mmCIF file with all atom_site columns, C-alpha atoms in Angstrom:
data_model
loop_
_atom_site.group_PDB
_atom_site.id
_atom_site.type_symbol
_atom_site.label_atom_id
_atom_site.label_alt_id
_atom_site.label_comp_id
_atom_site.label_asym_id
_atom_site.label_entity_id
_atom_site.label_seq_id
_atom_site.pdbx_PDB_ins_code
_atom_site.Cartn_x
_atom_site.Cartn_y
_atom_site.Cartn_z
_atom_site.occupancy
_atom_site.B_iso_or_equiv
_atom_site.pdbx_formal_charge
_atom_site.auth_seq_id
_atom_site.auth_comp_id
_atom_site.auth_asym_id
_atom_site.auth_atom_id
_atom_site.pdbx_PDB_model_num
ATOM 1   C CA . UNK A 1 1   ? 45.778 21.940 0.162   1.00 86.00 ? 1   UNK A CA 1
ATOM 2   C CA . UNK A 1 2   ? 45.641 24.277 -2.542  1.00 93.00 ? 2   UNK A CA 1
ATOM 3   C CA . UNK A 1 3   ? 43.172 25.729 -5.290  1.00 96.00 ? 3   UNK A CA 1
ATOM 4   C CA . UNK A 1 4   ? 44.504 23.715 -8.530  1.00 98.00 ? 4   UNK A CA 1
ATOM 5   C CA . UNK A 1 5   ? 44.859 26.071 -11.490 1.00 98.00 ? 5   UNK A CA 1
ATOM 6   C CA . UNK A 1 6   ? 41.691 24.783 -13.598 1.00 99.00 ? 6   UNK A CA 1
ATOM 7   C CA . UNK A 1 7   ? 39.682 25.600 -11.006 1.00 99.00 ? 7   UNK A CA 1
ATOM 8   C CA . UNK A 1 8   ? 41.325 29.358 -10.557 1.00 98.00 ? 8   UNK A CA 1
ATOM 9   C CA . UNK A 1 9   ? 40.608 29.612 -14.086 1.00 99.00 ? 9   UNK A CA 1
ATOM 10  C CA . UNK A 1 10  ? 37.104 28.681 -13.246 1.00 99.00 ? 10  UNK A CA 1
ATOM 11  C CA . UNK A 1 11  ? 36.708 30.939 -10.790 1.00 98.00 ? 11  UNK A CA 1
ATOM 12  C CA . UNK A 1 12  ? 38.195 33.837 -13.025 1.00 98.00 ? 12  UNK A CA 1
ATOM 13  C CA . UNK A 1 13  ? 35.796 33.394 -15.966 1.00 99.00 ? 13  UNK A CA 1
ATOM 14  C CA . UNK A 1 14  ? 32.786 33.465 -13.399 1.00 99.00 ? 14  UNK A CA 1
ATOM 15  C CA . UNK A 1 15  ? 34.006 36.982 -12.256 1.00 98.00 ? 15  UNK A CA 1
ATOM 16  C CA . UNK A 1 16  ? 34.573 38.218 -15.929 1.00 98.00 ? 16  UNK A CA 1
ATOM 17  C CA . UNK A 1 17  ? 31.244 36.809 -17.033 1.00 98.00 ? 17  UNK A CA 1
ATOM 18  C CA . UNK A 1 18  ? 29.488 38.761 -13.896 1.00 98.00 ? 18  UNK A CA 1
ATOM 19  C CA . UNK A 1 19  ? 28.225 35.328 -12.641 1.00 98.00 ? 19  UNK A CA 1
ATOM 20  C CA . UNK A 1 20  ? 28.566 35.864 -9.099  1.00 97.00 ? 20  UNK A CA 1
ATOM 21  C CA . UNK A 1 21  ? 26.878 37.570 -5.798  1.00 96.00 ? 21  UNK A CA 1
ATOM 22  C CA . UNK A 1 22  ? 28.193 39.137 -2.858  1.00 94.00 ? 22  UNK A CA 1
ATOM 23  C CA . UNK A 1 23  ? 26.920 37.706 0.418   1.00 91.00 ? 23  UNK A CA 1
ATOM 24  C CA . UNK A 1 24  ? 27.916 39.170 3.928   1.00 86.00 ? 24  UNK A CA 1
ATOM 25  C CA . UNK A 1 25  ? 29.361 35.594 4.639   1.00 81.00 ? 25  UNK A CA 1
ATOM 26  C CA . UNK A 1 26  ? 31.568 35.725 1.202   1.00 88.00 ? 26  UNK A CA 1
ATOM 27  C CA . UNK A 1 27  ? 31.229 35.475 -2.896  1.00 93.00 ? 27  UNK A CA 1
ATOM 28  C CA . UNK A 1 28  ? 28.636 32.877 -4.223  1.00 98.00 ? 28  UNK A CA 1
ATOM 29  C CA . UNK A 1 29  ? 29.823 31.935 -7.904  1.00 98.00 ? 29  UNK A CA 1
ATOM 30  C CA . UNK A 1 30  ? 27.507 30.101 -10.428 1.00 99.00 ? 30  UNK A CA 1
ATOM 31  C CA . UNK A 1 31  ? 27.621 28.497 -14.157 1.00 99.00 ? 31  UNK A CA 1
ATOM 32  C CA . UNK A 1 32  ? 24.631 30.387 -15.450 1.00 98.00 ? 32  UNK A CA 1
ATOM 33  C CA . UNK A 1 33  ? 23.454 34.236 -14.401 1.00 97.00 ? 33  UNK A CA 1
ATOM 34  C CA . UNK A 1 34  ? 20.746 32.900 -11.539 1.00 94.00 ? 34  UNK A CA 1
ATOM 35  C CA . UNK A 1 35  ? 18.222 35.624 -12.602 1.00 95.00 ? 35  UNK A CA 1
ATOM 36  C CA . UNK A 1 36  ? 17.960 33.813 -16.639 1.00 97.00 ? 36  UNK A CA 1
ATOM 37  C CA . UNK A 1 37  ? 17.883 30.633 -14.979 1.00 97.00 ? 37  UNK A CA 1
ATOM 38  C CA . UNK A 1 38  ? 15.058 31.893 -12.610 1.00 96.00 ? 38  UNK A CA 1
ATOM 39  C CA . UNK A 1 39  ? 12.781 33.476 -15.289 1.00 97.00 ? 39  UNK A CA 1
ATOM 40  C CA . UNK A 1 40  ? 13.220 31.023 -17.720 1.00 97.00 ? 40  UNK A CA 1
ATOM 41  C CA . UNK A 1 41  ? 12.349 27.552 -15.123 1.00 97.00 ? 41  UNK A CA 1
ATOM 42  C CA . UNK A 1 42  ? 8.886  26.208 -15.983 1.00 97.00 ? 42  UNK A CA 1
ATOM 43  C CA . UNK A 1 43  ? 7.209  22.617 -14.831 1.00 95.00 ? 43  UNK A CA 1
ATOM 44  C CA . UNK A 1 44  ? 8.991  21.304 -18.008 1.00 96.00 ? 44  UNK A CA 1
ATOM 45  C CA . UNK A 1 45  ? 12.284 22.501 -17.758 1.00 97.00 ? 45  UNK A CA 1
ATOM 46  C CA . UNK A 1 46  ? 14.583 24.952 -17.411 1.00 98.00 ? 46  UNK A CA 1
ATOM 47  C CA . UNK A 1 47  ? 18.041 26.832 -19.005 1.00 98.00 ? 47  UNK A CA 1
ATOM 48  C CA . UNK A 1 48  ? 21.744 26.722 -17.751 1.00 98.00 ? 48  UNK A CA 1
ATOM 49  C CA . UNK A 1 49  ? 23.080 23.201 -17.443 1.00 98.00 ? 49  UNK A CA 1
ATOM 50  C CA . UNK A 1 50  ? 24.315 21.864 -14.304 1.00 99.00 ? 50  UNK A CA 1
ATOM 51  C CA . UNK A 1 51  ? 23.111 24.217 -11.206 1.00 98.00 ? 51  UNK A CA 1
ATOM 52  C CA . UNK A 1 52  ? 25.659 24.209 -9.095  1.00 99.00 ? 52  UNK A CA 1
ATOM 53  C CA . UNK A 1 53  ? 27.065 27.254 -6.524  1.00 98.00 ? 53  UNK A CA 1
ATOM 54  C CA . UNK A 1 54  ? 30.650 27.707 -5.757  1.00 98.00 ? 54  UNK A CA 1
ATOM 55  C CA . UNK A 1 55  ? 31.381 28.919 -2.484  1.00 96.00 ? 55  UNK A CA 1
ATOM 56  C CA . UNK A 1 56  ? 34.546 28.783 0.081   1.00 90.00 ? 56  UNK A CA 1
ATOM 57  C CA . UNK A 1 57  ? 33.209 26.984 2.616   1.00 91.00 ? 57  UNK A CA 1
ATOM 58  C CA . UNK A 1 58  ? 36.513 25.580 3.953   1.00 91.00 ? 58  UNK A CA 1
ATOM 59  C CA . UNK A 1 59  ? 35.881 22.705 6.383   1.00 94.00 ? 59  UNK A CA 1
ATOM 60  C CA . UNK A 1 60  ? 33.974 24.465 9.362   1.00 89.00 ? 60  UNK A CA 1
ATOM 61  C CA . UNK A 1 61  ? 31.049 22.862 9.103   1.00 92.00 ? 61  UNK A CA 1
ATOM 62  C CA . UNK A 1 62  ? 32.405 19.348 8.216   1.00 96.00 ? 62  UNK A CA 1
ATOM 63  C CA . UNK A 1 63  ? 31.773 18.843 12.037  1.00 93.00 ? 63  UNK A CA 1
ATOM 64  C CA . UNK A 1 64  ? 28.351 18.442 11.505  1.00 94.00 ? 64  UNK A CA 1
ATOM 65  C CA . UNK A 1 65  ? 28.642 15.814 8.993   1.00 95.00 ? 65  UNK A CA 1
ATOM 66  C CA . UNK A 1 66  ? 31.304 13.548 10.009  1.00 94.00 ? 66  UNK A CA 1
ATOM 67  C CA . UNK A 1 67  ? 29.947 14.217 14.163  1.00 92.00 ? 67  UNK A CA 1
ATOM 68  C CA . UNK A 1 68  ? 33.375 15.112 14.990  1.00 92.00 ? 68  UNK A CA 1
ATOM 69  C CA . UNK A 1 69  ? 35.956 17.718 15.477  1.00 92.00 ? 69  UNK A CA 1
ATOM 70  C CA . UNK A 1 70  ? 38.376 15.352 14.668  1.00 94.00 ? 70  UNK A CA 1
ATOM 71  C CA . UNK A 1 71  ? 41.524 17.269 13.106  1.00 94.00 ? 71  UNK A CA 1
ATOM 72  C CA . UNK A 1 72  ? 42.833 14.450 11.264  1.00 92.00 ? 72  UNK A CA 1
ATOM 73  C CA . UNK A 1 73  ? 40.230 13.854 9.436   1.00 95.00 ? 73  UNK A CA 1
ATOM 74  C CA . UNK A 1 74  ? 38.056 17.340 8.945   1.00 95.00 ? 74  UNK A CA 1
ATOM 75  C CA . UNK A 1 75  ? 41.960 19.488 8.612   1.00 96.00 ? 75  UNK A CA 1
ATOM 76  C CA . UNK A 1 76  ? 41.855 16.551 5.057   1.00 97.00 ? 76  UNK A CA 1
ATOM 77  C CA . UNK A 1 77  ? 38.922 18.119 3.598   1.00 98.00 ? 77  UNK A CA 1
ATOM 78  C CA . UNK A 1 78  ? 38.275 21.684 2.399   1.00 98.00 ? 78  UNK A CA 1
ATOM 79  C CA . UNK A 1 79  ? 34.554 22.389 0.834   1.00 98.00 ? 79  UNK A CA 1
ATOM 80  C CA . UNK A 1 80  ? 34.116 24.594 -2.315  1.00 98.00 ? 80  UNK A CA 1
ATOM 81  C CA . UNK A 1 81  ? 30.509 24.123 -3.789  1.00 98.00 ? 81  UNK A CA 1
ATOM 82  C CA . UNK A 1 82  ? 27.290 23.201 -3.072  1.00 98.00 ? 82  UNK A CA 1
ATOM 83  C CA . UNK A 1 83  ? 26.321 20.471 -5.568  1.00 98.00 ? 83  UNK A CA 1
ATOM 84  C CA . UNK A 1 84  ? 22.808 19.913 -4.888  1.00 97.00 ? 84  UNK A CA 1
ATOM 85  C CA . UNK A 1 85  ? 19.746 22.133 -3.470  1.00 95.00 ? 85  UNK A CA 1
ATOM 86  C CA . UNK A 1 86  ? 19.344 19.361 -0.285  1.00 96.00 ? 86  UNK A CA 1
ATOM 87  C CA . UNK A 1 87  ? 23.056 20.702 0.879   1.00 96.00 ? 87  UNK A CA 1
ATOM 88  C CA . UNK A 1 88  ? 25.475 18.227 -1.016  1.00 98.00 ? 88  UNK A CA 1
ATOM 89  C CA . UNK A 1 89  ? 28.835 19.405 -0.636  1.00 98.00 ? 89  UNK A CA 1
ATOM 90  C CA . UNK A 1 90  ? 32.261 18.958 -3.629  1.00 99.00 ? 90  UNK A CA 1
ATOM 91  C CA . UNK A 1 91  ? 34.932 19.380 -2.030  1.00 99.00 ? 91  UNK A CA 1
ATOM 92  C CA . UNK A 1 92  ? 38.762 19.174 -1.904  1.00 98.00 ? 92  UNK A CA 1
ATOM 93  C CA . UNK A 1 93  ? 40.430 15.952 -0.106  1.00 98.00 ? 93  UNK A CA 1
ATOM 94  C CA . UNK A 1 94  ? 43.990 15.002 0.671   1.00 98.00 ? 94  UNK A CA 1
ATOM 95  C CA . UNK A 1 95  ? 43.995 10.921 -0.078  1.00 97.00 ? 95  UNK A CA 1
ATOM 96  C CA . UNK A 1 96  ? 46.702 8.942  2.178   1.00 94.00 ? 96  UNK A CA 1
ATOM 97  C CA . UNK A 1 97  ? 48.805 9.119  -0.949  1.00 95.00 ? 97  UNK A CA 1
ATOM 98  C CA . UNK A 1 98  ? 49.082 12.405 -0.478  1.00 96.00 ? 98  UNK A CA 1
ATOM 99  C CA . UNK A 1 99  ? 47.316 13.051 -3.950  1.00 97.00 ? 99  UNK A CA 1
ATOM 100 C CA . UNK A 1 100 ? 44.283 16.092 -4.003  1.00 98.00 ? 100 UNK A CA 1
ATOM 101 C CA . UNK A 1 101 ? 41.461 14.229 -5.319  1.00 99.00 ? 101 UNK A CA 1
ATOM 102 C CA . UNK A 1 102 ? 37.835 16.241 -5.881  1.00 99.00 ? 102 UNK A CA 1
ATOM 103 C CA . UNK A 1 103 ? 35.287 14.654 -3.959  1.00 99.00 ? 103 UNK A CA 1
ATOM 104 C CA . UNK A 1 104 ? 31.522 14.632 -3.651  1.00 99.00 ? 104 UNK A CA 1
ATOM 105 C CA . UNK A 1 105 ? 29.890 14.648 0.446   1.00 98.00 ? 105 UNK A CA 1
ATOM 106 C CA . UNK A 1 106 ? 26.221 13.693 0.187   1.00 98.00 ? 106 UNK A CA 1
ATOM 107 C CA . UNK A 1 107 ? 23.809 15.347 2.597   1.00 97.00 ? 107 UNK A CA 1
ATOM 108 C CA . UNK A 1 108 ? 22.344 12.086 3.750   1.00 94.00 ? 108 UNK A CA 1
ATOM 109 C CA . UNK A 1 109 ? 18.643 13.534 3.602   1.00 93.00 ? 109 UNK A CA 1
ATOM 110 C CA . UNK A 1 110 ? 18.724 14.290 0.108   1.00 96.00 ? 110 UNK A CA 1
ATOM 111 C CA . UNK A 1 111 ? 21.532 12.677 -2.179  1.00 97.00 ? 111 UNK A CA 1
ATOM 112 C CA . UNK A 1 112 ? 23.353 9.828  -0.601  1.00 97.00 ? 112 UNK A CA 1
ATOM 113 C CA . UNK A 1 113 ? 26.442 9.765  -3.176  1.00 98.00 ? 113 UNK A CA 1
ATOM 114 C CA . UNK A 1 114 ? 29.893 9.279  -1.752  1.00 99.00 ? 114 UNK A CA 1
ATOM 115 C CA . UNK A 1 115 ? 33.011 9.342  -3.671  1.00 99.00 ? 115 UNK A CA 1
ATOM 116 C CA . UNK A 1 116 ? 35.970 10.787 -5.780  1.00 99.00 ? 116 UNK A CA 1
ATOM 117 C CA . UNK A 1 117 ? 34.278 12.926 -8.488  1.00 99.00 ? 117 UNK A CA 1
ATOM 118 C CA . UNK A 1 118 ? 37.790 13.421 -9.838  1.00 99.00 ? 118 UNK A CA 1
ATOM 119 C CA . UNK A 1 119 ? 41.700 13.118 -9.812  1.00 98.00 ? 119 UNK A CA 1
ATOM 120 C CA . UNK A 1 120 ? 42.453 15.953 -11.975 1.00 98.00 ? 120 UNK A CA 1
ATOM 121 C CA . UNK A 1 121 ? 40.403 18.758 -11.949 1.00 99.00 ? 121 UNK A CA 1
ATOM 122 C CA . UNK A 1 122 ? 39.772 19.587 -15.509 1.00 99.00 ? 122 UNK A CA 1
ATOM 123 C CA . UNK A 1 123 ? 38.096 16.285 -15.374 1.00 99.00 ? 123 UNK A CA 1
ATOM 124 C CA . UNK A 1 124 ? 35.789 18.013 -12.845 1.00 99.00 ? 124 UNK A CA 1
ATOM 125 C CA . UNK A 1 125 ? 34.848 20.638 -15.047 1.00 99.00 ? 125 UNK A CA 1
ATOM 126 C CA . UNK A 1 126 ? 34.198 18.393 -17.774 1.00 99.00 ? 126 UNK A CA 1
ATOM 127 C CA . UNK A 1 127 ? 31.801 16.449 -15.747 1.00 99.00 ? 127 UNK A CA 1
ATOM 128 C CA . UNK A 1 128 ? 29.736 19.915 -15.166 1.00 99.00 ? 128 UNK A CA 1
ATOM 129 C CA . UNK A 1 129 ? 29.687 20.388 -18.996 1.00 99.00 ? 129 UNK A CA 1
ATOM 130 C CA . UNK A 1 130 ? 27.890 17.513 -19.478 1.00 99.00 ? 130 UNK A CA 1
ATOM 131 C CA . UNK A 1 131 ? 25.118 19.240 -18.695 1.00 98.00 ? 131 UNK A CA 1
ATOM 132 C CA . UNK A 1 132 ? 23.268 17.040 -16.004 1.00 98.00 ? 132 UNK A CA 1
ATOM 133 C CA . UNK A 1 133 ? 20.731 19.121 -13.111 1.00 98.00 ? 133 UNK A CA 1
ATOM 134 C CA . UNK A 1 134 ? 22.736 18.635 -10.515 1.00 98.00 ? 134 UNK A CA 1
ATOM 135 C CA . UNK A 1 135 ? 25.397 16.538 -9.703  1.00 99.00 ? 135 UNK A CA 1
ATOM 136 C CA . UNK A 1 136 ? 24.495 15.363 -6.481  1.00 98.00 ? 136 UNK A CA 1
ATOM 137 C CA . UNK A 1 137 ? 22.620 12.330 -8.155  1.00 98.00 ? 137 UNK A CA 1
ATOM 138 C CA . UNK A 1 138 ? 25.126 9.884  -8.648  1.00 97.00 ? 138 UNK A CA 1
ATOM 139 C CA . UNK A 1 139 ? 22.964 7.645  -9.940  1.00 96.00 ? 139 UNK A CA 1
ATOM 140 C CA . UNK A 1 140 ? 22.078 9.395  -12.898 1.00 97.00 ? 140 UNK A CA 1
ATOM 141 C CA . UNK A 1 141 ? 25.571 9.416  -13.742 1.00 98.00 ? 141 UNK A CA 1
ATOM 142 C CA . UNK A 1 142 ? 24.973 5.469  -16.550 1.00 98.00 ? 142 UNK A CA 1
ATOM 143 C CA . UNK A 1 143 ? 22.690 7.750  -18.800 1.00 98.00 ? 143 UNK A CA 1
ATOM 144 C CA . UNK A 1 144 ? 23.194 11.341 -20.572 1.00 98.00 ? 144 UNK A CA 1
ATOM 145 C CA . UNK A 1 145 ? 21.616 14.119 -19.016 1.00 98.00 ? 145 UNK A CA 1
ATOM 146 C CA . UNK A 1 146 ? 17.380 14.397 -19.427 1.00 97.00 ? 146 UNK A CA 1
ATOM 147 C CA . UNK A 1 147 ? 17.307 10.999 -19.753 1.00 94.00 ? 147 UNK A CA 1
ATOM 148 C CA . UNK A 1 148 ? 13.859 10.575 -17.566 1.00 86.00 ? 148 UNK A CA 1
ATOM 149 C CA . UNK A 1 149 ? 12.693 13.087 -20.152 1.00 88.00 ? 149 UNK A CA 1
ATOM 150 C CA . UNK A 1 150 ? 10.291 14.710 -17.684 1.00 90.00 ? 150 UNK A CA 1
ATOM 151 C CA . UNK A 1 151 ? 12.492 17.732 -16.820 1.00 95.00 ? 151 UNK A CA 1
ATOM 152 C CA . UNK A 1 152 ? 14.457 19.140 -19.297 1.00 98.00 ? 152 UNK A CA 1
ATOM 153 C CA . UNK A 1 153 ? 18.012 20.940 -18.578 1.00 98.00 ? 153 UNK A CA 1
ATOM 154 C CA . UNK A 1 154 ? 19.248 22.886 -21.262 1.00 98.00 ? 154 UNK A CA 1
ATOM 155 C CA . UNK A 1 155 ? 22.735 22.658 -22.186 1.00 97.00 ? 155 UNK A CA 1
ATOM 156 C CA . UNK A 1 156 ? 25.099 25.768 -20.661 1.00 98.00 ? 156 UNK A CA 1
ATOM 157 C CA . UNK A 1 157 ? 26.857 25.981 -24.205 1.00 98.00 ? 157 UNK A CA 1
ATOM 158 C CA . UNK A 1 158 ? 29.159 29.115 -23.205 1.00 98.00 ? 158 UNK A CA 1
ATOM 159 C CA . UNK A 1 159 ? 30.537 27.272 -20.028 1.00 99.00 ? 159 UNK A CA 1
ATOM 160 C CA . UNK A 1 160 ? 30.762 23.671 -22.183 1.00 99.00 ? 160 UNK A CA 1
ATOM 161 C CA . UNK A 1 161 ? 32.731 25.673 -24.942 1.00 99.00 ? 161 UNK A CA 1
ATOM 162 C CA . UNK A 1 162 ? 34.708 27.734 -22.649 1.00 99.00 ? 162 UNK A CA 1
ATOM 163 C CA . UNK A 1 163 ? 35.942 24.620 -20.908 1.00 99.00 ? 163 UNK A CA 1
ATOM 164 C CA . UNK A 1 164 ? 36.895 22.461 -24.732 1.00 99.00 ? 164 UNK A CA 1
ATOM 165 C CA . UNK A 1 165 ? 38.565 25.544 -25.913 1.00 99.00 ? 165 UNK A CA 1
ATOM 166 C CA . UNK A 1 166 ? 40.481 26.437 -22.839 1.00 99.00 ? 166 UNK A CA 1
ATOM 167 C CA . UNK A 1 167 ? 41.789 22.791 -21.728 1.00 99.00 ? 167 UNK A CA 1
ATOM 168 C CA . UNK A 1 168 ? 41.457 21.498 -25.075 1.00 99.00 ? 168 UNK A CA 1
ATOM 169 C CA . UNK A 1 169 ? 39.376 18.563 -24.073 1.00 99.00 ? 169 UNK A CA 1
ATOM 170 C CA . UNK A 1 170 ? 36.156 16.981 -25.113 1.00 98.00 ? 170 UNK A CA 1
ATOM 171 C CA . UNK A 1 171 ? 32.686 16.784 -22.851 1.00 99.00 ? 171 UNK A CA 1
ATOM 172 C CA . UNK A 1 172 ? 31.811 13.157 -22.762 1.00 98.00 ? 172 UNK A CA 1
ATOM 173 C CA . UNK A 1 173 ? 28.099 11.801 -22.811 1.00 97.00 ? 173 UNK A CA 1
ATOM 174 C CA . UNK A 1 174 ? 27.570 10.366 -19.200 1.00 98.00 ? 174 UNK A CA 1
ATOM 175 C CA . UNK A 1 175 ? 28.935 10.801 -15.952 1.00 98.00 ? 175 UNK A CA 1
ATOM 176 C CA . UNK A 1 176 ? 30.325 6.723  -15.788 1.00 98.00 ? 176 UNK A CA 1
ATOM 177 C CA . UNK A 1 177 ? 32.889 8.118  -18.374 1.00 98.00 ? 177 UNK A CA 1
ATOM 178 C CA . UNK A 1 178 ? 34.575 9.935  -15.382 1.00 99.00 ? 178 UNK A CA 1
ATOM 179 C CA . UNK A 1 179 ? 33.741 8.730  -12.545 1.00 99.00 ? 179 UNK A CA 1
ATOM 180 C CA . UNK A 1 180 ? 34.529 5.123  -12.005 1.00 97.00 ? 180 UNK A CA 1
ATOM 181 C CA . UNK A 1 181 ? 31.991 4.927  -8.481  1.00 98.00 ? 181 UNK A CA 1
ATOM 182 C CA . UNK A 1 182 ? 29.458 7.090  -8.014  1.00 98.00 ? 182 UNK A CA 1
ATOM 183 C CA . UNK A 1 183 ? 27.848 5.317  -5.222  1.00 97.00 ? 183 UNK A CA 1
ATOM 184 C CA . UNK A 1 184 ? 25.862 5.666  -2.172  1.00 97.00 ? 184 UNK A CA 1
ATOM 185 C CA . UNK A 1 185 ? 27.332 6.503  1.313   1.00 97.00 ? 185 UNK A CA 1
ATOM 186 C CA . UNK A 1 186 ? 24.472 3.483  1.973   1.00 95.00 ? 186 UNK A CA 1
ATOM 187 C CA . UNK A 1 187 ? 25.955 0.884  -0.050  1.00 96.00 ? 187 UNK A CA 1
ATOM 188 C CA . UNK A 1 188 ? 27.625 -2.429 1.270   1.00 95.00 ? 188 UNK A CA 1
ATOM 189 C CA . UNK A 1 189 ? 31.047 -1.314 0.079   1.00 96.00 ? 189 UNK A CA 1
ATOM 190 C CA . UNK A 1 190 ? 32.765 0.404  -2.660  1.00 98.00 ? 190 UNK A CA 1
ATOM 191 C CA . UNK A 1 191 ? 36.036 0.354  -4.189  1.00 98.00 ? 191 UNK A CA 1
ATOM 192 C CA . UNK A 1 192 ? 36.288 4.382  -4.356  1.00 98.00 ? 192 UNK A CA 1
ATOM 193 C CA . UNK A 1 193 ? 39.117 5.622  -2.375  1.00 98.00 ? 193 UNK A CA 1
ATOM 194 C CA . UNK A 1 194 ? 37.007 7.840  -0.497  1.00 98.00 ? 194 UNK A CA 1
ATOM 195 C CA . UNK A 1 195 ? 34.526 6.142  0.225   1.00 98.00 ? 195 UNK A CA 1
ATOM 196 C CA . UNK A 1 196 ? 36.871 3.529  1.992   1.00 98.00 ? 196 UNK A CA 1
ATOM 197 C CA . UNK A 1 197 ? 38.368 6.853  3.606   1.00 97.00 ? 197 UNK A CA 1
ATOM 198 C CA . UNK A 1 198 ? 35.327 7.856  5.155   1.00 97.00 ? 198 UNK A CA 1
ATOM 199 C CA . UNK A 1 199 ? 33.587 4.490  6.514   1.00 94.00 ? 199 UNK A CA 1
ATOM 200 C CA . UNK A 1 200 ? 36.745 4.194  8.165   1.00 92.00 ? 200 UNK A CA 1
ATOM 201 C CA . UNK A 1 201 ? 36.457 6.904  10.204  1.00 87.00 ? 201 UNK A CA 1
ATOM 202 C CA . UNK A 1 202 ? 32.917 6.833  10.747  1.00 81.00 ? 202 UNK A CA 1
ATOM 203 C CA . UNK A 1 203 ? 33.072 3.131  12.104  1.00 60.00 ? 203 UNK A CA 1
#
């Protein structure tokens, strides 16, 4: 597996824009400086887009979630972000095709969503522009970000236009306009490739 070139890009505007922090365990990247996030959160809402913290997490810990050391299937999957403040994981996976898809790990005791977040990874980016609180919710994914209207997530307009200009693409409205299956680890089945992937195993 490999780090595909949007995401290096990613990675290199978070170090020019000073969006990062230096751990003793390694370099925690964010969208949005956490300290203007911090000071501006309030009961109704709060700046910065999609929270989300980028981290190289490799697979070392995959143990825990699958409940095995299994090489042929943790050696598949290499972790890159937390998604979600219960522990969700994004992370890279090598499909059977031998295709690297992005794909979303739900912690179980939190989000429960399971599935390819996307083939080509400016599509990934464009589903953080769209601005929701945290992708870990792939439920929320059929309606546009503050849809509840009870918390309100500002857009992060300097990430959203960094990622039009620079891939020349468009941010779409909802989450269902890239990715086909956001569904729950829980359901009865699912037609995501993942998803398939990992009941298999876990049977």
């Amino acid at each position: 597996m490999s780090v595909p070139e949007p995401l290096e890009l990613l990675f290199k505007w978070i170090e020019t824009k000073g969006y990062f922090i230096d751990k003793s365990a390694g370099r925690l990247g964010f969208l949005f400086p956490e300290d203007e996030m911090k000071a501006g959160w309030t009961e109704s809402g709060r700046p910065g887009g999609t929270d989300i913290t980028f981290a190289p997490e490799g697979n070392v810990n995959l143990r825990y979630w699958f409940r095995t050391e299994d090489p042929e299937i943790i050696e598949r999957l290499c972790v890159f972000a937390k998604t979600g403040g219960d522990g969700s994981m994004a992370a890279f996976w090598l499909a059977d095709d031998g295709s690297q898809k992005i794909v979303h790990l739900g912690s179980g005791s939190g989000s429960t969503t399971l599935c390819v977040l996307a083939d080509d990874p400016v599509d990934f980016l464009r589903l953080l522009a769209i601005g929701y609180d945290e992708i870990c919710w792939g439920d929320a994914y059929s309606e546009p970000p503050n849809a509840g209207g009870e918390f309100i997530v500002s857009p992060n307009m300097p990430y959203t236009a960094w990622v039009e200009r620079t891939f020349q693409v468009t941010t779409p409205d909802r989450g269902t306009d890239l990715v086909k299956w956001p569904l729950s680890m829980d359901a009865q089945s699912s037609p995501d490739p993942f998803w398939r992937w990992v009941n298999s195993r876990l049977v």
